[in-house]
Coordinates of C-alpha atoms in Angstrom, one line a residue:
M1 CA 138.9 52.7 96.3
L2 CA 138.9 53.4 92.6
G3 CA 142.6 54.2 92.6
K4 CA 143.4 50.9 94.2
L5 CA 141.2 49.0 91.8
K6 CA 142.8 50.8 88.9
S7 CA 146.3 49.9 90.2
L8 CA 145.2 46.3 90.2
G9 CA 144.3 46.5 86.6
M10 CA 140.6 47.0 86.6
L11 CA 139.3 48.5 83.2
A12 CA 137.6 51.8 82.9
D13 CA 134.1 50.4 82.2
K14 CA 134.3 48.3 85.3
L15 CA 135.6 51.2 87.4
N16 CA 132.8 53.3 86.2
G17 CA 130.4 50.6 87.2
M18 CA 131.9 50.5 90.7
H19 CA 131.5 54.3 90.9
L20 CA 127.9 54.1 89.9
I21 CA 127.0 51.2 92.2
F22 CA 129.0 52.0 95.4
I23 CA 130.1 55.7 95.4
L24 CA 127.5 57.7 93.7
P25 CA 124.6 56.4 95.8
K26 CA 126.4 57.5 99.0
L27 CA 127.0 60.9 97.6
M28 CA 123.4 61.3 96.5
Y29 CA 121.6 59.7 99.5
A30 CA 118.6 61.8 100.4
S31 CA 119.7 64.6 98.0
P32 CA 116.1 65.8 97.4
A33 CA 115.9 66.6 101.1
W34 CA 119.2 68.5 101.4
S35 CA 120.2 69.6 97.9
S36 CA 118.4 72.9 98.0
S37 CA 120.2 74.0 101.1
L38 CA 123.7 73.4 99.7
S39 CA 126.0 76.4 99.4
S40 CA 127.9 76.9 96.1
T41 CA 131.0 75.8 97.9
Q42 CA 129.4 72.5 99.0
Q43 CA 128.1 71.9 95.4
Q44 CA 131.6 72.5 94.1
Q45 CA 133.0 70.0 96.7
L46 CA 130.5 67.3 95.4
D47 CA 131.5 68.0 91.8
N48 CA 135.2 67.9 92.8
M49 CA 134.7 64.4 94.2
Q50 CA 133.1 63.2 91.0
K51 CA 135.8 65.0 89.0
E52 CA 138.5 63.1 90.8
A53 CA 136.7 59.8 90.3
S54 CA 136.4 60.6 86.6
R55 CA 140.1 61.4 86.4
V56 CA 141.0 58.0 88.0
I57 CA 138.6 56.0 85.9
L58 CA 139.7 57.5 82.6
S59 CA 143.4 58.1 83.2
P60 CA 145.6 58.4 81.3
A61 CA 143.1 59.4 78.6
Y62 CA 141.4 62.0 80.9
T63 CA 141.3 65.5 79.3
N64 CA 138.7 67.5 81.1
Y65 CA 135.7 67.1 83.3
N66 CA 133.0 67.9 80.7
D67 CA 134.4 65.4 78.3
A68 CA 134.7 62.9 81.1
L69 CA 131.0 63.4 82.0
T70 CA 130.0 62.7 78.4
I71 CA 132.2 59.6 78.0
L72 CA 131.0 58.2 81.3
S73 CA 127.4 59.2 80.7
L74 CA 127.2 61.2 83.9
L75 CA 125.8 64.5 85.0
K76 CA 127.5 66.9 87.4
L77 CA 126.4 66.1 90.9
S78 CA 125.2 69.6 91.4
A79 CA 122.8 69.1 88.5
R80 CA 121.4 65.8 89.6
H81 CA 118.6 67.1 91.8

C-alpha cells in the first residue's frame, strides 16, 4: 500500500500518517494479550515489517532503521508492549 502511494507522489509525512492510521493498528491489535508469548523470530518479523515501511516512507533518504525510527517518531514494534 505505501509503495503504491509513494509511486503516486504522496509525500513522506502523509505516508507516515497512513502507516500510523492504517497499518500500525493492525500489527499491534491486542498486543498486550499476545506480545509476551512472541518468539524472538516473531518479534524480528514485526520489526522487519516496520523497517520496510520506514524504508518506503523515507526513500531515497533512508539510511538505517534506528535513524528512521527517530525521524518518524516511532518505536520498534517489539518495544511497544
